[in-house]
Tab-separated table of C-alpha atoms and ligand atoms in Angstrom:
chain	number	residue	atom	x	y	z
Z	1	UNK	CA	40.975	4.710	2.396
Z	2	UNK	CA	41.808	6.342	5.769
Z	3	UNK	CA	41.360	10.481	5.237
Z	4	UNK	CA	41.925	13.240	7.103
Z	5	UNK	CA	40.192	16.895	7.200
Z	6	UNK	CA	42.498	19.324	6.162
Z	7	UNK	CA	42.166	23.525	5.236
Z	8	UNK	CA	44.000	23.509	1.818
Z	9	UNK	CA	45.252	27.480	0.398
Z	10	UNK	CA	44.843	26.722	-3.262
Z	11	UNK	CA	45.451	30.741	-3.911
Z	12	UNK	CA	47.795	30.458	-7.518
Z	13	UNK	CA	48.079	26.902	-7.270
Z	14	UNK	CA	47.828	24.899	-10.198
Z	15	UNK	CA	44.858	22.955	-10.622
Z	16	UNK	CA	44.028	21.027	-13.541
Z	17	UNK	CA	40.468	19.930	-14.478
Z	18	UNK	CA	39.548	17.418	-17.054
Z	19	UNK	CA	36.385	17.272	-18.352
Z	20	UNK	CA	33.567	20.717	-18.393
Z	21	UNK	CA	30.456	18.909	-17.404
Z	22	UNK	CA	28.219	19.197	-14.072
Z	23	UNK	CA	30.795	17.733	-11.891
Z	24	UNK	CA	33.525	19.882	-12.965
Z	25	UNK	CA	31.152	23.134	-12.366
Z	26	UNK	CA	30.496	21.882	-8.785
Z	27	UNK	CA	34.636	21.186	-8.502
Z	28	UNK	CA	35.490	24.641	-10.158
Z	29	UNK	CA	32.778	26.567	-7.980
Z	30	UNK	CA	34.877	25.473	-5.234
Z	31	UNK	CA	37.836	26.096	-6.430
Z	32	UNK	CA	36.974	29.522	-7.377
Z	33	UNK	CA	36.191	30.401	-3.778
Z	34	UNK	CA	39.770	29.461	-3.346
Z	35	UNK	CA	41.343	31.799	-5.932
Z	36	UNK	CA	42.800	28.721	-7.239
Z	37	UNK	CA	44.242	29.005	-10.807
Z	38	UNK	CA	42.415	26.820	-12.759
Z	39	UNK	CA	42.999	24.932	-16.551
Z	40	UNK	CA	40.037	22.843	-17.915
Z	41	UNK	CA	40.835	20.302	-20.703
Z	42	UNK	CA	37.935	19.695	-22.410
Z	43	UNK	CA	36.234	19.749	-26.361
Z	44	UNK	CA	33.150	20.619	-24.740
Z	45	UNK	CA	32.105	22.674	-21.268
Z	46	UNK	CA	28.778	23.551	-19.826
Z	47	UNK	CA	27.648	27.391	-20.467
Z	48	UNK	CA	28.217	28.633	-16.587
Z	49	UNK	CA	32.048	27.543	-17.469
Z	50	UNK	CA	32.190	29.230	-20.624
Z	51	UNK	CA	31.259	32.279	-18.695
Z	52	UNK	CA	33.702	32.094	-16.138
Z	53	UNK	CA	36.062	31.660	-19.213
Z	54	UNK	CA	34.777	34.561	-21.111
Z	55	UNK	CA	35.202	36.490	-17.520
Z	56	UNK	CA	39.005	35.080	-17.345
Z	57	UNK	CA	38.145	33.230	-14.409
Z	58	UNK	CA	39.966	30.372	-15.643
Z	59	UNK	CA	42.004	29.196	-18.834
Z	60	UNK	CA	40.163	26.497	-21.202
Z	61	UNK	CA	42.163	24.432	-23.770
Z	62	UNK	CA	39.091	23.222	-26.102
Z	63	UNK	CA	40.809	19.421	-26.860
Z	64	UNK	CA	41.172	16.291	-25.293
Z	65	UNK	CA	42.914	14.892	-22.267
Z	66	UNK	CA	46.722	14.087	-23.232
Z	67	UNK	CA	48.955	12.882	-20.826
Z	68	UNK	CA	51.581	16.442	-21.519
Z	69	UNK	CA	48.504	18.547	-19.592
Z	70	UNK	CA	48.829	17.734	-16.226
Z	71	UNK	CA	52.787	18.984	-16.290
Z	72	UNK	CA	53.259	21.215	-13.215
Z	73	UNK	CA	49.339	20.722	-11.615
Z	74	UNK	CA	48.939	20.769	-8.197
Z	75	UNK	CA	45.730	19.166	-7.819
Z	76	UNK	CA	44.127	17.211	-10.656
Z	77	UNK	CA	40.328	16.661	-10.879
Z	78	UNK	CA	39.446	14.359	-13.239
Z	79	UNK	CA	36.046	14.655	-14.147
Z	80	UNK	CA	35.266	13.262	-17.298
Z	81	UNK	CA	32.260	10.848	-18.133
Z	82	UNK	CA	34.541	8.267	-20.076
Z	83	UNK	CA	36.092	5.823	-17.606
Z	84	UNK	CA	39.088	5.024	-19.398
Z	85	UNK	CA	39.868	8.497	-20.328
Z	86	UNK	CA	39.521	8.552	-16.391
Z	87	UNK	CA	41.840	5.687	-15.441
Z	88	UNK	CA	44.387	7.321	-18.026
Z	89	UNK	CA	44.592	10.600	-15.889
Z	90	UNK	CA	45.462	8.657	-13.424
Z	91	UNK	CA	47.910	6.556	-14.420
Z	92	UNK	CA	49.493	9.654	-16.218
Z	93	UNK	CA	49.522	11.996	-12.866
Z	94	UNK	CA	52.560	13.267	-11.527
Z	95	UNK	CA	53.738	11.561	-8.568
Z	96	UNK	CA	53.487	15.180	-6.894
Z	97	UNK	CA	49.745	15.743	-7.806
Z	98	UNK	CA	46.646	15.356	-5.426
Z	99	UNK	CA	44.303	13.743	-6.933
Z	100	UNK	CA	40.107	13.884	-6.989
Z	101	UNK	CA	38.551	11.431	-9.206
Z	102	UNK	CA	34.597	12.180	-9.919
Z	103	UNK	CA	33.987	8.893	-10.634
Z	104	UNK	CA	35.194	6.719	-8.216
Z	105	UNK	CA	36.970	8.573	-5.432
Z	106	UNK	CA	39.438	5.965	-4.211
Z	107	UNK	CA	41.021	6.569	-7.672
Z	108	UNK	CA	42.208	9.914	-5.724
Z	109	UNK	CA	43.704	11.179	-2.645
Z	110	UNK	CA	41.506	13.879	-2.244
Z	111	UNK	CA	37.321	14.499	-1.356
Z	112	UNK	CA	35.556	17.112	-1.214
Z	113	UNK	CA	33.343	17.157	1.742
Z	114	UNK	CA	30.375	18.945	2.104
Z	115	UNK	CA	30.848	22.475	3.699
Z	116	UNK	CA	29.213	26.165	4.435
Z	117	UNK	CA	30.956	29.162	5.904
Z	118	UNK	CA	29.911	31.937	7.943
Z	119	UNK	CA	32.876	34.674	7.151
Z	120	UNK	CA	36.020	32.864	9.017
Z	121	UNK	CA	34.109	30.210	10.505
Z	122	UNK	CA	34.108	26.477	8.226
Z	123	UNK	CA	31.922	23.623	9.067
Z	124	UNK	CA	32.218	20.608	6.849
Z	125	UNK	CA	30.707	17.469	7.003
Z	126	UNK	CA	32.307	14.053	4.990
Z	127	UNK	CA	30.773	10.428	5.709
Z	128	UNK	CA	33.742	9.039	4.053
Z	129	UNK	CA	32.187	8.380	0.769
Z	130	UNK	CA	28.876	6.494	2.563
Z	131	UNK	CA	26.434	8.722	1.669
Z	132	UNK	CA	27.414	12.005	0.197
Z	133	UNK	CA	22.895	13.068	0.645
Z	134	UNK	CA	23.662	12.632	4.386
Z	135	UNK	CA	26.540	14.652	4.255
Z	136	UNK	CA	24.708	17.600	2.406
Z	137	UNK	CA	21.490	16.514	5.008
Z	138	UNK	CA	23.886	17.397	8.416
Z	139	UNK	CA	25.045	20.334	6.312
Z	140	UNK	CA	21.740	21.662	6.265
Z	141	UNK	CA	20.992	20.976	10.218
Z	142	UNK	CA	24.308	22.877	11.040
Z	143	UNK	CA	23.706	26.152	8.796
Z	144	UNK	CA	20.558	26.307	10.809
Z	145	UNK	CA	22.503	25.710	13.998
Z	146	UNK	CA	24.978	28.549	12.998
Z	147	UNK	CA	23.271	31.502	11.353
Z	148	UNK	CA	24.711	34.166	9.686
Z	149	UNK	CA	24.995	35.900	12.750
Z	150	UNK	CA	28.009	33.731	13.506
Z	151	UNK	CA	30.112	35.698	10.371
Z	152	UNK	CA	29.936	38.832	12.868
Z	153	UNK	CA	30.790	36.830	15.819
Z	154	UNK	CA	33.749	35.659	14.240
Z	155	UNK	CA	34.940	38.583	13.796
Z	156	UNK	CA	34.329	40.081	17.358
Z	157	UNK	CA	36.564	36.978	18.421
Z	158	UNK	CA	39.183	37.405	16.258
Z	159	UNK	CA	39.742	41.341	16.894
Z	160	UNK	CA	39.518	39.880	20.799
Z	161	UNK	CA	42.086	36.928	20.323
Z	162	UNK	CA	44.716	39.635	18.283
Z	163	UNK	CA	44.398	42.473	21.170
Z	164	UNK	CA	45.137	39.569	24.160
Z	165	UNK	CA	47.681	37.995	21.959
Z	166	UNK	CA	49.293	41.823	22.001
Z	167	UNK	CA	48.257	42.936	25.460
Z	168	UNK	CA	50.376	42.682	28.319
Z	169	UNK	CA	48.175	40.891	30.554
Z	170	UNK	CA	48.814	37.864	32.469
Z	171	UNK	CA	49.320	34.427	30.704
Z	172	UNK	CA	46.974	33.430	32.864
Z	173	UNK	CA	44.488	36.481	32.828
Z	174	UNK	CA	44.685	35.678	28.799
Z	175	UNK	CA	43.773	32.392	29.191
Z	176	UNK	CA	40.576	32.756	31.242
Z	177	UNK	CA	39.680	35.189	28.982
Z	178	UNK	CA	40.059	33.156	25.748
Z	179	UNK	CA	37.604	30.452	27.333
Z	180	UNK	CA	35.252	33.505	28.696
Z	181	UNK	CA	34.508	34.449	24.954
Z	182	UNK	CA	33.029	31.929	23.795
Z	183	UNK	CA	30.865	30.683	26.685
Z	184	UNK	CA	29.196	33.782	27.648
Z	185	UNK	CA	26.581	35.644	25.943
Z	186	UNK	CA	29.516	37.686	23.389
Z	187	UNK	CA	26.766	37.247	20.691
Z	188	UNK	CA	25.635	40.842	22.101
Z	189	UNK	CA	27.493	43.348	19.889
Z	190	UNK	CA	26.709	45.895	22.807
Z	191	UNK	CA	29.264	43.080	25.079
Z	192	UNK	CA	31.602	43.172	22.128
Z	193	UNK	CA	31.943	46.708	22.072
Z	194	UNK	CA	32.595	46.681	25.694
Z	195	UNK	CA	35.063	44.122	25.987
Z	196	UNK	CA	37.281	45.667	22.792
Z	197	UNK	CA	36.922	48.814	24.707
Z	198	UNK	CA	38.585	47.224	27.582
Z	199	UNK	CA	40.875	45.497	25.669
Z	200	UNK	CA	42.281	48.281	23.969
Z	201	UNK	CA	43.373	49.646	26.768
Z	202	UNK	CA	45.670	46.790	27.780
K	301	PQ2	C1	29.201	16.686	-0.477
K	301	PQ2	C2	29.204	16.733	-1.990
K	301	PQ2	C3	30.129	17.851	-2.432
K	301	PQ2	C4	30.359	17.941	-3.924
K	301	PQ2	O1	30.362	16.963	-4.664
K	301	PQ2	O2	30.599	19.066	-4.340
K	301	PQ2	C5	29.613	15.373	-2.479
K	301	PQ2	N1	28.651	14.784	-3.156
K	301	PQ2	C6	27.537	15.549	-3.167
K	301	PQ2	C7	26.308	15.145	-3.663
K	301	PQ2	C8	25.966	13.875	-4.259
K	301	PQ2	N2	26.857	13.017	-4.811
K	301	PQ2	C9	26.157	11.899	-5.287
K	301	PQ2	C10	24.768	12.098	-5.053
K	301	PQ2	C11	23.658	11.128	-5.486
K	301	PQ2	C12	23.039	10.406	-4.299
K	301	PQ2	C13	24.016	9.563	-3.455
K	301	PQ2	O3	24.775	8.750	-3.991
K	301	PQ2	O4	23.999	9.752	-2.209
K	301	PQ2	C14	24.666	13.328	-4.358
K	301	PQ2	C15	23.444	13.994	-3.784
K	301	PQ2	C16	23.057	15.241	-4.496
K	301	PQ2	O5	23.403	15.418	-5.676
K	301	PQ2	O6	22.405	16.011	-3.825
K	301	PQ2	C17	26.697	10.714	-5.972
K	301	PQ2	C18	28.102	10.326	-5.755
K	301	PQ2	N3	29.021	10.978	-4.998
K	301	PQ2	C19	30.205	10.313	-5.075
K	301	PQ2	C20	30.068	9.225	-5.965
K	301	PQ2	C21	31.205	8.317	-6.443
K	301	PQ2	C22	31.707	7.404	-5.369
K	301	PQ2	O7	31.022	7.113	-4.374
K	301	PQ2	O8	32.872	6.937	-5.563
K	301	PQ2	C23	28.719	9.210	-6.364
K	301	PQ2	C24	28.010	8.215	-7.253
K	301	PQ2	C25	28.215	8.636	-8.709
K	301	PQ2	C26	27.421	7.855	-9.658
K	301	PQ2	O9	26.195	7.937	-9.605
K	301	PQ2	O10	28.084	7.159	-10.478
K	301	PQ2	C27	31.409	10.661	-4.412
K	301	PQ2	C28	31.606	11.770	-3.612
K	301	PQ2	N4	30.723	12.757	-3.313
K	301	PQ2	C29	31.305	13.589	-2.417
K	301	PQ2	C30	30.836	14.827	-2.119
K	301	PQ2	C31	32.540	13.039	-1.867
K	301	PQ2	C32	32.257	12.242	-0.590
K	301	PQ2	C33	31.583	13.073	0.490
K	301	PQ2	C34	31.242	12.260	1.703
K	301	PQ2	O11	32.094	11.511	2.167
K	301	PQ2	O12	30.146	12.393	2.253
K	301	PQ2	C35	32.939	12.130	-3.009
K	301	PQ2	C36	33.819	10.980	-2.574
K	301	PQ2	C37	33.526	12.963	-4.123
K	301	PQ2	C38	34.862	13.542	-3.936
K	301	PQ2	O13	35.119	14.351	-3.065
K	301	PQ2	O14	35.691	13.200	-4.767
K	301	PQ2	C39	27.802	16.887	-2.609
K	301	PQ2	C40	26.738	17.414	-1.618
K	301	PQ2	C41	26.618	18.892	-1.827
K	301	PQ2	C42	25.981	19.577	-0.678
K	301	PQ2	O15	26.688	19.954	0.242
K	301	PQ2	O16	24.747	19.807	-0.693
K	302	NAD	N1	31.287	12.645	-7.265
K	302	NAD	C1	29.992	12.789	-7.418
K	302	NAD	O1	29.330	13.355	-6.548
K	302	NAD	C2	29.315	12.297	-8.682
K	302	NAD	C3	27.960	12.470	-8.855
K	302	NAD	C4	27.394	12.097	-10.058
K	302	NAD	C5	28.202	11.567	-11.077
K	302	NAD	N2	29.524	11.353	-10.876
K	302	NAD	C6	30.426	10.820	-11.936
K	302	NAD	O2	31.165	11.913	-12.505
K	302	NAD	C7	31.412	11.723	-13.902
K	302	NAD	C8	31.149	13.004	-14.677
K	302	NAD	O3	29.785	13.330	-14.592
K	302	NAD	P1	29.199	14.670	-15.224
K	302	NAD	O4	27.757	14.677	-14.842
K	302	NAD	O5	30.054	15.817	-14.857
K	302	NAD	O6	29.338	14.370	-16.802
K	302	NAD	P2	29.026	15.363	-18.012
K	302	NAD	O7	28.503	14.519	-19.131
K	302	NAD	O8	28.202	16.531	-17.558
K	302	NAD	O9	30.458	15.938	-18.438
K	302	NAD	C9	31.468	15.167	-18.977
K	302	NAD	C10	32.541	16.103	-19.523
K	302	NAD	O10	33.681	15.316	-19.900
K	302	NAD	C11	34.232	15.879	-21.096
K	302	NAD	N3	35.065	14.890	-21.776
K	302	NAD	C12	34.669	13.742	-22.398
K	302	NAD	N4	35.744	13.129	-22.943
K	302	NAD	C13	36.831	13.898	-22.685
K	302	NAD	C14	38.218	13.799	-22.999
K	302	NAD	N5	38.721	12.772	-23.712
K	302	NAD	N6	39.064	14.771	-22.555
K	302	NAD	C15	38.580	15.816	-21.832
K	302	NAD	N7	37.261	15.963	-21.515
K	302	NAD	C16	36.408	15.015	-21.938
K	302	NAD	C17	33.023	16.308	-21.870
K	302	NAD	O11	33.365	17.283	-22.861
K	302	NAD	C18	32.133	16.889	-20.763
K	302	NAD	O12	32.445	18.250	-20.586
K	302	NAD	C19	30.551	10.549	-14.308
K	302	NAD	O13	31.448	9.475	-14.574
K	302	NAD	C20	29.698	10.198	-13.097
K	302	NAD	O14	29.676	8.805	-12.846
K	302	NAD	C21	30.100	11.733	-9.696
């Protein structure tokens, strides 16, 4: 399977979940963070789901997998510990569905990689299914790499990036400036403050 990385909004989507066990919490933890709307199909799910339930975070339909629940999902992970029940959300998925499959991911279309953020700054890390402890290993290295103090960062850049986009300097002048952000010392929030300043006035 050739994949590639790709920032999914999954805000009101549809995403269907089969199965409430530990590998649907990890799934719907994500998903969560992505103000996905999510339906678990399960007779049974693990206590941390049943509170998201109880909170309204998601809907739960307390039953078996039929083929009539995926209708209208946008993203199907199928996550329960019975392979056939498995292979039969599968086989029943809309052609229009992505698909994650717990189990055995080339049964899918779509991983999960391993990933932290620091406000609008992502870093995630797959090894194409080689060695998911790696992944979460090189995870670990890079959220030392980039601290929390990267969140604020962020957001110094992107308040700097919006005023040049709007200014009426130079395309040029913009240019050098975009590159100048990043490789001098704009950690400094006393720099930050100082080049907003300036850019405001543009
Ligand atoms: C990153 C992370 C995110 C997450 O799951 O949320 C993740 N697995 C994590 C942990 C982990 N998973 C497993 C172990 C046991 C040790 C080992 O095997 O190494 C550990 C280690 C641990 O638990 O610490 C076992 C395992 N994993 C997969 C299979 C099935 C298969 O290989 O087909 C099996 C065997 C199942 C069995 O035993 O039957 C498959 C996948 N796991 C992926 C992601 C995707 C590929 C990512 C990549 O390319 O690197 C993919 C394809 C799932 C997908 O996306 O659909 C998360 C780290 C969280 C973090 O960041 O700390
Ligand atoms: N991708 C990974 O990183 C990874 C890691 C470990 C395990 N796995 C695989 O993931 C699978 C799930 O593991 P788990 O630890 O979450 O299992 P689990 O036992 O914690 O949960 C299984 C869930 O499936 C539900 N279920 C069973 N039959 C069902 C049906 N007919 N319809 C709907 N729901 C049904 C159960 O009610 C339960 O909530 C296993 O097959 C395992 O091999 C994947």
């Amino acid at each position: 399977m050739t994949s590639i990385p790709l920032m999914i909004d999954l805000k009101n989507k549809k995403t269907v979940v089969i199965g409430g066990g530990t590998l649907a919490e990890r799934r719907i933890r994500t998903l969560l963070e992505g103000e996905a709307s999510i339906h678990v199909i399960s007779p049974e799910i693990r206590s941390t789901l049943y509170s998201f339930f109880k909170q309204g975070l998601l809907q739960w339909s307390e039953k078996k997998f039929v083929p009539g629940d995926l209708k209208d999902a946008a993203l199907i992970i199928v996550a329960t510990n019975d392979s056939e029940i498995n292979q039969s959300v599968v086989q029943h998925a809309p052609a229009h569905a992505w698909i994650n499959a717990v189990e055995r991911a080339s049964d899918g279309d779509v991983h999960f990689p391993s990933y932290f953020k620091r406000g609008r700054l992502s870093i995630s890390v797959s090894t194409g299914g080689a060695s998911p402890t790696l992944a979460s290993k090189i995870k670990k290295q890079l959220e030392e790499q980039y601290d929390d103090s990267y969140e604020a960062y962020l957001d110094f850049l992107f308040e700097a990036r919006t005023l040049l986009k709007e200014s009426s300097l130079s395309h040029e002048k913009k240019k050098t400036l975009l590159k100048q952000l990043v490789i001098e010392d704009f950690m400094d929030t006393e720099k930050q403050k100082e080049m907003l300043d300036w850019l405001n006035k543009y």
